[in-house]
Short mmCIF file of C-alpha atoms in Angstrom, two decimals:
data_model
loop_
_atom_site.label_atom_id
_atom_site.label_comp_id
_atom_site.label_asym_id
_atom_site.label_seq_id
_atom_site.Cartn_x
_atom_site.Cartn_y
_atom_site.Cartn_z
CA MET A 93 -0.13 -0.11 0.06
CA ARG A 94 1.17 3.44 -0.78
CA ILE A 95 0.51 6.12 1.79
CA LEU A 96 0.75 9.79 1.45
CA HIS A 97 1.36 11.74 5.00
CA VAL A 98 0.40 15.15 5.05
CA GLU A 99 2.94 15.97 7.80
CA THR A 100 3.51 19.11 10.08
CA ILE A 101 3.63 17.87 13.55
CA ASN A 102 6.94 16.56 15.14
CA GLN A 103 7.61 14.04 12.45
CA VAL A 104 5.26 11.86 13.64
CA GLY A 105 4.28 10.35 10.07
CA HIS A 106 7.90 9.97 9.37
CA THR A 107 8.14 7.72 12.52
CA TYR A 108 5.11 5.65 11.70
CA ALA A 109 6.55 5.02 8.08
CA LEU A 110 9.63 3.18 9.81
CA GLY A 111 7.15 0.37 10.80
CA LEU A 112 4.92 0.58 7.77
CA GLU A 113 7.92 0.20 5.57
CA ARG A 114 9.02 -3.01 7.48
CA ARG A 115 5.29 -4.26 6.78
CA GLY A 116 5.88 -3.94 2.96
CA HIS A 117 4.17 -0.53 2.52
CA SER A 118 5.66 2.77 1.00
CA SER A 119 5.41 6.37 2.20
CA LEU A 120 5.77 9.66 0.64
CA PHE A 121 5.29 12.94 2.32
CA PHE A 122 3.78 16.52 1.77
CA GLU A 123 4.70 19.29 3.92
CA PRO A 124 2.30 22.21 3.74
CA SER A 125 3.68 25.73 3.85
CA LEU A 126 3.58 27.49 7.17
CA ARG A 127 4.68 30.78 6.06
CA GLY A 128 2.90 33.58 7.62
CA GLY A 129 1.04 31.15 10.07
CA THR A 130 1.94 33.13 13.17
CA ALA A 131 2.04 36.51 11.53
CA PRO A 132 -0.57 39.30 12.02
CA MET A 133 -3.77 38.88 10.20
CA PRO A 134 -2.91 41.26 7.28
CA LEU A 135 0.42 39.73 6.66
CA LYS A 136 -1.18 36.34 7.05
CA LEU A 137 -3.76 37.18 4.32
CA ALA A 138 -0.89 38.44 2.06
CA TYR A 139 0.74 35.10 2.33
CA MET A 140 -2.37 33.05 1.83
CA PRO A 141 -2.40 32.91 -2.02
CA GLY A 142 1.19 31.51 -1.98
CA ARG A 143 0.08 28.87 0.67
CA MET A 144 -2.88 28.10 -1.33
CA LEU A 145 -0.85 27.48 -4.54
CA HIS A 146 1.47 25.18 -2.49
CA MET A 147 -1.50 23.44 -0.91
CA SER A 148 -2.69 22.56 -4.60
CA ARG A 149 0.54 20.43 -5.04
CA GLY A 150 -0.66 18.29 -2.03
CA VAL A 151 -3.99 17.82 -3.72
CA ALA A 152 -2.03 16.66 -6.94
CA LEU A 153 -0.60 14.01 -5.03
CA GLU A 154 -4.03 12.68 -3.60
CA SER A 155 -4.60 10.43 -6.64
CA ARG A 156 -4.34 6.74 -7.39
CA ALA A 157 -1.25 7.44 -9.54
CA HIS A 158 0.54 8.44 -6.44
CA CYS A 159 -1.03 6.90 -3.31
CA ASP A 160 -3.84 4.42 -2.18
CA ILE A 161 -4.60 6.62 1.03
CA THR A 162 -3.80 9.90 2.65
CA HIS A 163 -3.00 10.06 6.29
CA ILE A 164 -3.35 13.83 7.28
CA HIS A 165 -1.83 15.08 10.49
CA TRP A 166 -3.61 18.24 11.90
CA ALA A 167 -7.37 18.53 11.54
CA SER A 168 -7.50 21.68 9.57
CA TYR A 169 -5.37 20.15 6.72
CA GLY A 170 -8.20 17.87 6.33
CA VAL A 171 -9.54 20.27 3.68
CA LEU A 172 -7.06 18.56 1.56
CA GLY A 173 -8.88 15.13 2.11
CA LEU A 174 -12.01 16.98 0.85
CA ALA A 175 -10.28 17.45 -2.50
CA SER A 176 -8.84 13.86 -2.55
CA ARG A 177 -9.37 11.26 -4.90
CA VAL A 178 -8.41 8.43 -2.46
CA PRO A 179 -9.77 7.77 1.15
CA TYR A 180 -8.07 9.76 3.81
CA VAL A 181 -7.55 9.61 7.61
CA VAL A 182 -7.44 12.63 9.80
CA HIS A 183 -5.19 12.57 12.80
CA CYS A 184 -5.90 15.16 15.37
CA HIS A 185 -2.98 16.49 17.52
CA GLY A 186 -4.18 19.02 19.94
CA LEU A 187 -5.34 22.80 19.42
CA ASP A 188 -6.57 21.59 15.94
CA VAL A 189 -9.60 19.87 17.61
CA HIS A 190 -9.40 20.54 21.49
CA TYR A 191 -10.86 24.06 21.25
CA ARG A 192 -11.88 24.45 17.78
CA ALA A 193 -14.51 21.85 18.13
CA GLN A 194 -16.30 24.06 20.73
CA HIS A 195 -15.80 27.28 18.37
CA PRO A 196 -18.97 27.75 16.20
CA LEU A 197 -16.73 28.81 13.02
CA PHE A 198 -14.19 26.37 13.40
CA ARG A 199 -16.73 23.39 14.27
CA ALA A 200 -18.48 24.37 10.92
CA ILE A 201 -15.28 23.77 9.08
CA LEU A 202 -14.31 20.66 10.95
CA THR A 203 -17.55 18.79 10.80
CA PRO A 204 -17.46 17.95 7.01
CA ILE A 205 -13.71 17.20 7.29
CA LEU A 206 -13.96 14.72 10.05
CA ARG A 207 -17.53 12.98 8.98
CA ARG A 208 -16.10 12.38 5.42
CA ALA A 209 -12.79 11.00 6.66
CA ALA A 210 -12.36 7.29 6.40
CA ALA A 211 -11.24 7.43 9.84
CA VAL A 212 -10.64 9.87 12.64
CA LEU A 213 -7.50 9.50 15.18
CA VAL A 214 -6.33 11.36 17.98
CA ILE A 215 -2.79 11.31 19.21
CA THR A 216 -3.57 11.70 23.08
CA PRO A 217 -6.62 10.51 25.06
CA ASP A 218 -7.59 13.93 26.29
CA LEU A 219 -8.56 14.88 22.71
CA LEU A 220 -11.27 12.04 22.50
CA PRO A 221 -14.34 14.00 23.72
CA ALA A 222 -13.79 16.81 21.58
CA ALA A 223 -13.20 14.80 18.40
CA ARG A 224 -16.20 12.46 19.25
CA SER A 225 -18.43 15.44 19.73
CA ILE A 226 -18.22 15.47 15.88
CA ARG A 227 -17.22 11.81 15.01
CA THR A 228 -18.33 9.36 17.60
CA ASP A 229 -16.04 6.66 16.32
CA THR A 230 -12.91 8.26 16.68
CA LEU A 231 -9.98 6.12 17.80
CA PHE A 232 -6.97 6.81 19.89
CA VAL A 233 -3.83 5.98 18.13
CA PRO A 234 -0.79 7.36 19.83
CA ALA A 235 2.51 8.61 18.56
CA ALA A 236 5.02 6.07 17.54
CA ILE A 237 8.45 6.54 19.36
CA ASP A 238 11.88 5.55 17.66
CA THR A 239 13.09 3.45 20.38
CA GLU A 240 16.32 2.76 18.74
CA ARG A 241 17.10 6.15 18.70
CA PHE A 242 15.39 7.03 22.10
CA ALA A 243 17.20 4.34 24.02
CA PRO A 244 19.20 4.30 27.28
CA CYS A 245 22.49 6.19 27.29
CA PRO A 246 25.54 3.59 26.62
CA SER A 247 27.58 5.33 29.14
CA ALA A 248 26.99 7.45 32.31
CA PRO A 249 29.52 10.33 32.53
CA ALA A 250 30.08 11.93 35.85
CA ARG A 251 27.89 14.75 36.48
CA PRO A 252 25.70 16.50 39.15
CA TRP A 253 22.27 14.76 39.69
CA THR A 254 20.15 16.50 37.08
CA ILE A 255 16.42 17.29 36.75
CA PHE A 256 15.17 18.24 33.21
CA LEU A 257 12.02 20.01 32.85
CA PHE A 258 11.03 18.77 29.32
CA ALA A 259 8.29 20.90 28.51
CA ARG A 260 7.56 24.51 27.03
CA LEU A 261 7.69 27.17 29.61
CA ASP A 262 4.04 28.13 29.13
CA PRO A 263 1.13 28.15 31.60
CA HIS A 264 -0.66 25.87 29.19
CA LYS A 265 2.02 23.03 29.98
CA GLY A 266 1.70 23.64 33.59
CA ALA A 267 5.46 25.32 33.70
CA PRO A 268 4.46 27.53 36.93
CA THR A 269 3.37 24.38 38.90
CA ALA A 270 6.79 22.66 37.87
CA VAL A 271 9.11 25.63 38.45
CA THR A 272 7.65 26.24 41.88
CA ALA A 273 8.55 22.82 42.85
CA LEU A 274 11.98 22.93 41.16
CA GLU A 275 12.87 26.26 42.94
CA ARG A 276 12.06 24.78 46.48
CA PHE A 277 14.00 21.51 45.75
CA LYS A 278 17.04 23.33 44.51
CA ALA A 279 17.02 25.51 47.57
CA ARG A 280 17.20 22.25 49.73
CA HIS A 281 19.74 20.63 47.41
CA PRO A 282 22.20 23.16 45.89
CA ASP A 283 24.25 20.29 44.54
CA ALA A 284 21.59 19.44 42.14
CA ARG A 285 21.38 20.63 38.55
CA VAL A 286 17.99 21.86 36.99
CA LEU A 287 17.94 22.12 33.36
CA LEU A 288 15.18 23.97 31.40
CA ILE A 289 14.90 24.66 27.64
CA ASP A 290 14.81 28.44 26.59
CA TYR A 291 11.36 28.11 24.93
CA GLY A 292 7.83 29.40 25.61
CA PRO A 293 6.35 32.64 26.93
CA LEU A 294 7.59 32.26 30.43
CA SER A 295 11.23 31.76 29.48
CA ALA A 296 12.48 35.50 29.60
CA ASP A 297 10.74 35.67 33.11
CA TYR A 298 12.12 32.67 34.35
CA GLN A 299 15.78 33.46 33.31
CA ARG A 300 15.52 36.85 34.86
CA ARG A 301 14.56 35.15 38.26
CA PHE A 302 16.33 31.77 38.12
CA ALA A 303 19.49 32.42 36.06
CA ASP A 304 21.69 32.00 39.22
CA ARG A 305 19.89 28.65 40.14
CA PHE A 306 18.83 26.94 36.81
CA GLU A 307 20.47 26.20 33.66
CA PHE A 308 18.64 27.19 30.23
CA THR A 309 19.63 25.44 27.00
CA PRO A 310 18.56 26.60 23.64
CA LYS A 311 15.73 24.79 21.92
CA MET A 312 17.40 21.88 19.89
CA PRO A 313 16.12 20.26 16.76
CA PRO A 314 14.43 16.94 17.24
CA ASN A 315 17.62 15.05 16.11
CA ARG A 316 19.40 16.33 19.09
CA ILE A 317 16.89 16.38 21.90
CA ARG A 318 18.02 12.91 22.89
CA GLU A 319 21.29 14.71 24.14
CA LEU A 320 19.33 16.57 26.69
CA ILE A 321 17.26 13.50 27.97
CA TRP A 322 20.61 11.53 28.40
CA GLN A 323 22.00 14.46 30.82
CA ALA A 324 19.00 13.86 33.13
CA ASP A 325 18.69 11.67 36.04
CA VAL A 326 14.73 12.67 36.33
CA VAL A 327 12.51 14.08 33.66
CA VAL A 328 9.72 16.53 34.70
CA GLY A 329 6.83 16.93 32.30
CA GLN A 330 3.70 18.79 31.71
CA PHE A 331 0.91 19.46 34.52
CA PHE A 332 -1.95 20.78 32.63
CA LEU A 333 -3.35 18.35 29.85
CA GLY A 334 -3.05 15.31 31.93
CA ALA A 335 -1.82 13.17 29.10
CA LEU A 336 1.53 11.78 27.96
CA GLY A 337 3.12 13.70 25.07
CA LEU A 338 6.31 13.10 22.91
CA SER A 339 8.30 14.69 25.56
CA GLU A 340 7.34 12.26 28.21
CA LEU A 341 7.38 9.26 26.04
CA GLN A 342 10.87 9.89 24.60
CA ALA A 343 12.25 10.23 28.00
CA MET A 344 10.62 6.86 29.30
CA SER A 345 11.91 5.33 25.97
CA CYS A 346 15.41 6.48 27.31
CA ALA A 347 14.60 4.60 30.61
CA LYS A 348 14.28 7.95 32.59
CA PRO A 349 11.90 8.22 35.57
CA VAL A 350 9.23 10.71 34.62
CA ILE A 351 7.17 12.92 36.76
CA VAL A 352 3.94 14.13 35.08
CA ASN A 353 0.28 14.77 35.57
CA TYR A 354 -1.72 11.75 34.08
CA ARG A 355 -5.27 11.51 34.17
CA TYR A 356 -6.17 8.61 31.60
CA PRO A 357 -5.23 5.27 33.16
CA ASP A 358 -7.55 3.33 31.07
CA ALA A 359 -6.43 4.51 27.69
CA TYR A 360 -3.83 1.61 27.56
CA PRO A 361 -4.10 -1.95 28.52
CA ALA A 362 -1.58 -1.36 31.34
CA PRO A 363 -1.03 2.13 32.90
CA PRO A 364 2.04 3.92 32.40
CA PRO A 365 4.90 3.52 34.98
CA ILE A 366 5.12 7.25 35.75
CA LEU A 367 5.08 9.50 39.01
CA ASP A 368 2.01 11.23 38.84
CA ALA A 369 1.63 14.68 40.41
CA GLN A 370 -0.83 17.59 40.20
CA THR A 371 0.58 20.14 42.64
CA PRO A 372 4.27 21.38 43.52
CA GLU A 373 4.29 19.50 46.76
CA GLU A 374 3.62 16.28 45.01
CA ILE A 375 6.48 17.00 42.52
CA GLU A 376 8.69 17.83 45.31
CA ALA A 377 7.82 14.56 47.22
CA HIS A 378 8.73 12.46 44.11
CA LEU A 379 11.85 14.43 43.53
CA GLU A 380 13.08 13.58 47.09
CA ARG A 381 12.40 10.01 46.62
CA LEU A 382 14.28 9.76 43.27
CA TYR A 383 17.06 11.74 44.91
CA HIS A 384 17.53 9.60 47.93
CA ASP A 385 16.86 6.14 46.31
CA ARG A 386 18.86 6.05 43.08
CA ALA A 387 18.06 2.15 42.68
CA MET A 388 14.31 3.00 42.78
CA ALA A 389 14.73 5.56 40.29
CA GLN A 390 16.59 3.22 37.90
CA ALA A 391 14.08 0.64 38.29
CA LEU A 392 11.21 2.89 37.43
CA GLY A 393 13.15 3.97 34.47
CA GLU A 394 13.58 0.39 33.23
CA ARG A 395 9.87 -0.22 33.66
CA ALA A 396 9.15 2.89 31.59
CA ARG A 397 11.33 1.82 28.83
CA ARG A 398 9.62 -1.72 28.73
CA TRP A 399 6.12 -0.11 28.79
CA VAL A 400 7.03 2.16 25.88
CA LEU A 401 8.31 -0.89 23.91
CA ALA A 402 4.98 -2.54 24.46
CA HIS A 403 2.54 0.31 23.51
CA HIS A 404 4.56 2.76 21.38
CA HIS A 405 7.01 0.87 19.34
CA VAL A 406 6.96 1.67 15.73
CA ASP A 407 6.09 -2.03 14.70
CA VAL A 408 3.02 -2.21 17.41
CA LEU A 409 1.57 0.91 15.94
CA ALA A 410 2.34 0.26 12.17
CA LYS A 411 0.20 -2.87 12.61
CA ARG A 412 -2.59 -0.76 13.95
CA LEU A 413 -2.47 1.65 11.22
CA GLU A 414 -2.42 -1.02 8.52
CA ALA A 415 -5.75 -2.33 9.81
CA ILE A 416 -7.21 1.04 9.57
CA TYR A 417 -5.83 1.77 6.07
CA LYS A 418 -7.08 -1.73 4.93
CA ALA A 419 -10.54 -0.98 6.16
CA ALA A 420 -10.66 2.52 4.53
CA VAL A 421 -9.39 1.22 1.14
#
């Protein structure tokens, strides 16, 4: 089978393709132009003709001459599916459906896109209610993790005990909750290293306030993020959505213990081996346990790695996608 991935989100389609190709399928990719996507409205409108011209190239690929099915990542790009001459699958990733399904204008746009799709998928379980308000048979199909790349570090160089906040510095990721806990922990354990990514609307404020206590690293391309994970003894994730994102899953795949707010234990056949927290006090308590019990931290990381292999390995999810594609075609 030939799959066209309309891909803009974290190279998710490229990772799926690794497993699909091992099952005998071929993949091609179309990247919609994002030029002017975050610009003010007048400039955004000026870029629109060029973006529409570029989108027409994607439509041209959606034919039997090039592919058997289209897998569209990001719901609003489902407009390409409406013009497609092959079945299409829409995969929702977050803001494309979470809030827009509740907005009358966006809902009017999303409704024909999702209802005409051969299948509708969501990348995290928190998106199911919004998507199912339009398409009741929406499925949860999570991101595949390249577990060969995101593997345990082969060596452990000497360094301070390190906490890595692997989340955008944004209220919508729960950064204030995490940073409050990290500030308190660092005050009690000045020997610990706290690593943050210089990324998000709160970054400048946090650098001003914590430059003498926290270490800030520039945002890295996806092919280098493993370097940051490998430096950590524990990874702290997000505390707002309640679901596991790529950041937490990549850290777990590297056998790192992860502290995160998780509210969907029934989404998987077995709940993930993470340390759940909702408040700064709960985050602090988990950090203290991991800091003082290194053997427990290592065991938790190893369990996390095994869980990711069972539920997020590219071959596991390629098999699920293959069944969805075959039903659609």
